[in-house]
Amino acid sequence: MLRYHSTPRSSCPRTPEAPDSHEGANIRKPSPALISLNPINVEADQNSPHLVNVEERIRIGGRPVSKEQFAQLFWDVHESVKQVASTEELKPPSYLQYIILMACKAFVEEKVDAAVVEVGLGGRYDHTNFFSNPCVTVVTSLSLEHTEVLGNTIEEIAGKKAGIFKHGCPAIVSDDQTDGAINVFLSEASKIGNRLKLLSKGYMFGPSGFA
């Protein structure tokens, strides 16, 4: 994926560390960005990738990018794809791969402080799983879906989902998992030296962490 675009991984936005607390300190409010690739729209909790317009898939500060910005992002990425394809034998990006490349470009151009990137399918082999140093990885409730790709059991699906865990990055899963899924998550987190954190619905995240 990164071969198709010149934006380095190190420039992708991450949640900054909270500065030391000083009275009167001028702390800039984060500008969160959201990309929705899955059948669940995280920000609006919808049941499809986009309800009306494709621009809804890339949001800056809670708002979809404009039609003009979306079109410009597409042509910029398309030009990069053409340049790479002219020198290397790579398959052209899929529709969703185009979207994630466009989103990363938008996030960098807008200088966002944090970006939420939603996995498209599974996790371990998903086209979004190229961020080497995310702030946090989260897995929500599992169900038997896309079994032809992810596996026929919840445990197999959990193994694919756990593929987004990264060493040194908090691994969080919702606590409504089956015992079998929890065991898989614990095992996969242990393999990379991570501790697993279970969180129930309704938790909040602030400057000091989870509450």
mmCIF file of C-alpha atoms in Angstrom:
data_model
loop_
_atom_site.group_PDB
_atom_site.id
_atom_site.type_symbol
_atom_site.label_atom_id
_atom_site.label_comp_id
_atom_site.label_asym_id
_atom_site.label_seq_id
_atom_site.Cartn_x
_atom_site.Cartn_y
_atom_site.Cartn_z
ATOM 1 C CA MET A 1 0.000 0.000 0.000
ATOM 2 C CA LEU A 2 2.692 2.494 0.973
ATOM 3 C CA ARG A 3 4.497 1.926 -2.322
ATOM 4 C CA TYR A 4 1.593 3.697 -4.002
ATOM 5 C CA HIS A 5 1.901 6.912 -2.060
ATOM 6 C CA SER A 6 4.766 9.165 -1.053
ATOM 7 C CA THR A 7 3.380 9.937 2.425
ATOM 8 C CA PRO A 8 5.724 8.223 4.927
ATOM 9 C CA ARG A 9 4.268 6.200 7.780
ATOM 10 C CA SER A 10 5.979 8.443 10.309
ATOM 11 C CA SER A 11 3.868 11.388 9.129
ATOM 12 C CA CYS A 12 0.553 9.638 9.719
ATOM 13 C CA PRO A 13 -1.297 11.301 12.608
ATOM 14 C CA ARG A 14 -1.204 9.822 16.102
ATOM 15 C CA THR A 15 -2.793 10.943 19.354
ATOM 16 C CA PRO A 16 -0.207 13.224 21.001
ATOM 17 C CA GLU A 17 0.915 12.722 24.577
ATOM 18 C CA ALA A 18 -0.874 15.015 26.994
ATOM 19 C CA PRO A 19 1.426 17.911 27.979
ATOM 20 C CA ASP A 20 2.311 18.593 31.587
ATOM 21 C CA SER A 21 -0.464 20.432 33.386
ATOM 22 C CA HIS A 22 0.398 24.113 33.830
ATOM 23 C CA GLU A 23 -2.060 26.790 34.848
ATOM 24 C CA GLY A 24 -2.831 29.004 31.880
ATOM 25 C CA ALA A 25 -1.112 26.688 29.414
ATOM 26 C CA ASN A 26 -2.300 27.085 25.829
ATOM 27 C CA ILE A 27 -3.270 23.536 24.832
ATOM 28 C CA ARG A 28 -4.533 23.095 21.283
ATOM 29 C CA LYS A 29 -7.744 21.096 21.052
ATOM 30 C CA PRO A 30 -7.256 17.931 18.957
ATOM 31 C CA SER A 31 -8.866 17.784 15.525
ATOM 32 C CA PRO A 32 -10.010 14.164 15.230
ATOM 33 C CA ALA A 33 -10.411 12.555 11.833
ATOM 34 C CA LEU A 34 -12.407 9.477 10.967
ATOM 35 C CA ILE A 35 -12.355 7.077 8.077
ATOM 36 C CA SER A 36 -15.171 4.552 7.823
ATOM 37 C CA LEU A 37 -14.538 1.522 5.616
ATOM 38 C CA ASN A 38 -16.614 -1.105 7.362
ATOM 39 C CA PRO A 39 -20.380 -1.746 7.267
ATOM 40 C CA ILE A 40 -20.466 0.178 10.571
ATOM 41 C CA ASN A 41 -19.952 3.931 10.526
ATOM 42 C CA VAL A 42 -18.173 4.503 13.839
ATOM 43 C CA GLU A 43 -18.923 8.186 14.167
ATOM 44 C CA ALA A 44 -22.621 8.113 13.336
ATOM 45 C CA ASP A 45 -23.218 4.438 14.170
ATOM 46 C CA GLN A 46 -24.806 3.746 10.813
ATOM 47 C CA ASN A 47 -25.316 0.391 9.098
ATOM 48 C CA SER A 48 -23.502 1.058 5.855
ATOM 49 C CA PRO A 49 -20.188 2.599 4.773
ATOM 50 C CA HIS A 50 -22.012 5.697 3.590
ATOM 51 C CA LEU A 51 -25.675 6.602 3.552
ATOM 52 C CA VAL A 52 -25.853 9.129 0.730
ATOM 53 C CA ASN A 53 -22.478 10.227 -0.625
ATOM 54 C CA VAL A 54 -19.132 8.466 -0.819
ATOM 55 C CA GLU A 55 -17.470 11.527 0.729
ATOM 56 C CA GLU A 56 -18.898 10.367 4.075
ATOM 57 C CA ARG A 57 -16.173 7.712 4.187
ATOM 58 C CA ILE A 58 -13.510 10.335 4.978
ATOM 59 C CA ARG A 59 -14.294 12.802 7.756
ATOM 60 C CA ILE A 60 -12.246 15.654 9.148
ATOM 61 C CA GLY A 61 -13.389 17.098 12.460
ATOM 62 C CA GLY A 62 -16.572 15.047 12.226
ATOM 63 C CA ARG A 63 -17.555 16.347 8.789
ATOM 64 C CA PRO A 64 -17.195 14.590 5.431
ATOM 65 C CA VAL A 65 -14.693 16.077 3.029
ATOM 66 C CA SER A 66 -16.241 18.114 0.240
ATOM 67 C CA LYS A 67 -16.948 16.674 -3.203
ATOM 68 C CA GLU A 68 -14.187 18.868 -4.605
ATOM 69 C CA GLN A 69 -11.650 17.715 -2.013
ATOM 70 C CA PHE A 70 -12.640 14.077 -2.497
ATOM 71 C CA ALA A 71 -12.160 14.392 -6.263
ATOM 72 C CA GLN A 72 -8.775 16.091 -5.837
ATOM 73 C CA LEU A 73 -7.643 13.401 -3.396
ATOM 74 C CA PHE A 74 -8.637 10.724 -5.900
ATOM 75 C CA TRP A 75 -6.729 12.268 -8.793
ATOM 76 C CA ASP A 76 -3.656 12.928 -6.632
ATOM 77 C CA VAL A 77 -3.585 9.297 -5.494
ATOM 78 C CA HIS A 78 -4.367 8.060 -9.007
ATOM 79 C CA GLU A 79 -1.367 9.979 -10.347
ATOM 80 C CA SER A 80 0.869 8.390 -7.707
ATOM 81 C CA VAL A 81 -0.500 4.962 -8.620
ATOM 82 C CA LYS A 82 0.285 5.556 -12.302
ATOM 83 C CA GLN A 83 3.847 6.620 -11.504
ATOM 84 C CA VAL A 84 4.506 3.562 -9.355
ATOM 85 C CA ALA A 85 2.821 1.214 -11.835
ATOM 86 C CA SER A 86 5.053 2.516 -14.621
ATOM 87 C CA THR A 87 8.179 1.297 -12.823
ATOM 88 C CA GLU A 88 6.986 -1.668 -10.749
ATOM 89 C CA GLU A 89 4.752 -4.633 -11.471
ATOM 90 C CA LEU A 90 2.096 -4.128 -8.820
ATOM 91 C CA LYS A 91 -1.608 -4.816 -8.955
ATOM 92 C CA PRO A 92 -3.703 -1.645 -9.092
ATOM 93 C CA PRO A 93 -5.317 -0.720 -5.763
ATOM 94 C CA SER A 94 -8.835 -1.910 -5.068
ATOM 95 C CA TYR A 95 -11.710 0.479 -4.358
ATOM 96 C CA LEU A 96 -11.173 0.329 -0.582
ATOM 97 C CA GLN A 97 -7.408 0.634 -0.974
ATOM 98 C CA TYR A 98 -7.951 3.832 -2.927
ATOM 99 C CA ILE A 99 -10.122 5.120 -0.074
ATOM 100 C CA ILE A 100 -7.499 4.471 2.617
ATOM 101 C CA LEU A 101 -4.759 6.080 0.497
ATOM 102 C CA MET A 102 -6.968 9.112 -0.075
ATOM 103 C CA ALA A 103 -7.805 9.277 3.632
ATOM 104 C CA CYS A 104 -4.150 9.180 4.689
ATOM 105 C CA LYS A 105 -3.365 11.975 2.258
ATOM 106 C CA ALA A 106 -6.264 14.036 3.616
ATOM 107 C CA PHE A 107 -5.191 13.459 7.223
ATOM 108 C CA VAL A 108 -1.643 14.611 6.503
ATOM 109 C CA GLU A 109 -2.756 17.634 4.478
ATOM 110 C CA GLU A 110 -5.175 18.699 7.215
ATOM 111 C CA LYS A 111 -2.549 18.100 9.937
ATOM 112 C CA VAL A 112 -4.984 16.209 12.149
ATOM 113 C CA ASP A 113 -3.846 15.236 15.637
ATOM 114 C CA ALA A 114 -5.597 11.877 15.693
ATOM 115 C CA ALA A 115 -7.196 9.607 13.123
ATOM 116 C CA VAL A 116 -9.550 6.670 13.635
ATOM 117 C CA VAL A 117 -9.077 4.085 10.887
ATOM 118 C CA GLU A 118 -11.690 1.361 10.725
ATOM 119 C CA VAL A 119 -10.687 -2.086 9.482
ATOM 120 C CA GLY A 120 -12.424 -3.205 6.316
ATOM 121 C CA LEU A 121 -12.520 -6.989 6.791
ATOM 122 C CA GLY A 122 -10.974 -9.007 9.606
ATOM 123 C CA GLY A 123 -7.710 -7.358 10.523
ATOM 124 C CA ARG A 124 -4.596 -9.470 10.080
ATOM 125 C CA TYR A 125 -4.608 -9.308 6.276
ATOM 126 C CA ASP A 126 -6.714 -6.184 5.893
ATOM 127 C CA HIS A 127 -5.540 -3.359 3.653
ATOM 128 C CA THR A 128 -5.636 -0.949 6.627
ATOM 129 C CA ASN A 129 -3.153 -3.016 8.650
ATOM 130 C CA PHE A 130 0.003 -1.222 7.545
ATOM 131 C CA PHE A 131 0.265 1.317 10.381
ATOM 132 C CA SER A 132 3.329 0.188 12.320
ATOM 133 C CA ASN A 133 2.898 2.370 15.404
ATOM 134 C CA PRO A 134 -0.762 3.154 16.183
ATOM 135 C CA CYS A 135 -1.801 4.753 19.479
ATOM 136 C CA VAL A 136 -4.290 2.021 20.312
ATOM 137 C CA THR A 137 -5.955 -0.993 18.690
ATOM 138 C CA VAL A 138 -9.557 -1.906 19.490
ATOM 139 C CA VAL A 139 -11.707 -4.959 18.733
ATOM 140 C CA THR A 140 -15.441 -4.778 19.405
ATOM 141 C CA SER A 141 -18.088 -7.527 19.447
ATOM 142 C CA LEU A 142 -17.571 -10.526 17.168
ATOM 143 C CA SER A 143 -20.128 -12.482 15.179
ATOM 144 C CA LEU A 144 -20.121 -15.218 12.552
ATOM 145 C CA GLU A 145 -19.885 -13.156 9.380
ATOM 146 C CA HIS A 146 -17.642 -13.244 6.311
ATOM 147 C CA THR A 147 -16.868 -16.819 7.317
ATOM 148 C CA GLU A 148 -15.605 -17.672 3.833
ATOM 149 C CA VAL A 149 -12.682 -15.315 4.515
ATOM 150 C CA LEU A 150 -12.338 -15.105 8.298
ATOM 151 C CA GLY A 151 -13.129 -18.680 9.347
ATOM 152 C CA ASN A 152 -16.089 -20.741 10.488
ATOM 153 C CA THR A 153 -15.742 -20.235 14.245
ATOM 154 C CA ILE A 154 -15.610 -17.248 16.578
ATOM 155 C CA GLU A 155 -12.128 -18.368 17.639
ATOM 156 C CA GLU A 156 -10.852 -18.303 14.044
ATOM 157 C CA ILE A 157 -12.372 -14.873 13.515
ATOM 158 C CA ALA A 158 -10.793 -13.639 16.767
ATOM 159 C CA GLY A 159 -7.410 -14.775 15.472
ATOM 160 C CA LYS A 160 -7.853 -12.679 12.329
ATOM 161 C CA LYS A 161 -9.055 -9.674 14.335
ATOM 162 C CA ALA A 162 -6.095 -9.918 16.722
ATOM 163 C CA GLY A 163 -3.785 -9.395 13.760
ATOM 164 C CA ILE A 164 -4.078 -5.638 14.306
ATOM 165 C CA PHE A 165 -2.348 -5.866 17.711
ATOM 166 C CA LYS A 166 1.094 -4.225 17.697
ATOM 167 C CA HIS A 167 3.984 -4.507 20.149
ATOM 168 C CA GLY A 168 3.984 -1.629 22.614
ATOM 169 C CA CYS A 169 0.506 -0.519 21.564
ATOM 170 C CA PRO A 170 -2.481 -0.940 23.942
ATOM 171 C CA ALA A 171 -4.678 -3.854 22.832
ATOM 172 C CA ILE A 172 -8.291 -3.349 23.868
ATOM 173 C CA VAL A 173 -11.291 -5.616 23.321
ATOM 174 C CA SER A 174 -14.887 -5.310 24.466
ATOM 175 C CA ASP A 175 -15.753 -7.574 27.388
ATOM 176 C CA ASP A 176 -18.794 -9.135 25.678
ATOM 177 C CA GLN A 177 -16.646 -11.755 23.908
ATOM 178 C CA THR A 178 -16.994 -15.509 24.312
ATOM 179 C CA ASP A 179 -14.500 -17.319 26.534
ATOM 180 C CA GLY A 180 -12.955 -18.877 23.440
ATOM 181 C CA ALA A 181 -12.433 -15.497 21.787
ATOM 182 C CA ILE A 182 -10.940 -14.019 24.969
ATOM 183 C CA ASN A 183 -8.448 -16.890 25.148
ATOM 184 C CA VAL A 184 -7.406 -16.247 21.541
ATOM 185 C CA PHE A 185 -6.974 -12.525 22.193
ATOM 186 C CA LEU A 186 -4.924 -13.219 25.330
ATOM 187 C CA SER A 187 -2.702 -15.643 23.435
ATOM 188 C CA GLU A 188 -2.136 -13.308 20.485
ATOM 189 C CA ALA A 189 -1.401 -10.334 22.751
ATOM 190 C CA SER A 190 1.046 -12.430 24.776
ATOM 191 C CA LYS A 191 2.956 -13.438 21.637
ATOM 192 C CA ILE A 192 3.970 -9.825 21.042
ATOM 193 C CA GLY A 193 4.456 -8.938 24.702
ATOM 194 C CA ASN A 194 1.238 -6.956 25.096
ATOM 195 C CA ARG A 195 -1.258 -6.904 27.931
ATOM 196 C CA LEU A 196 -4.906 -7.190 26.947
ATOM 197 C CA LYS A 197 -7.427 -4.738 28.392
ATOM 198 C CA LEU A 198 -11.131 -5.607 28.538
ATOM 199 C CA LEU A 199 -13.552 -2.703 28.533
ATOM 200 C CA SER A 200 -17.314 -2.647 28.937
ATOM 201 C CA LYS A 201 -19.729 -0.449 27.020
ATOM 202 C CA GLY A 202 -19.964 3.148 28.100
ATOM 203 C CA TYR A 203 -16.303 3.748 28.934
ATOM 204 C CA MET A 204 -14.797 7.150 28.322
ATOM 205 C CA PHE A 205 -11.337 8.172 27.182
ATOM 206 C CA GLY A 206 -9.739 11.432 28.258
ATOM 207 C CA PRO A 207 -6.293 13.041 28.682
ATOM 208 C CA SER A 208 -5.548 10.803 31.671
ATOM 209 C CA GLY A 209 -6.644 7.580 29.971
ATOM 210 C CA PHE A 210 -9.701 5.368 30.283
ATOM 211 C CA ALA A 211 -12.393 5.995 32.891
#
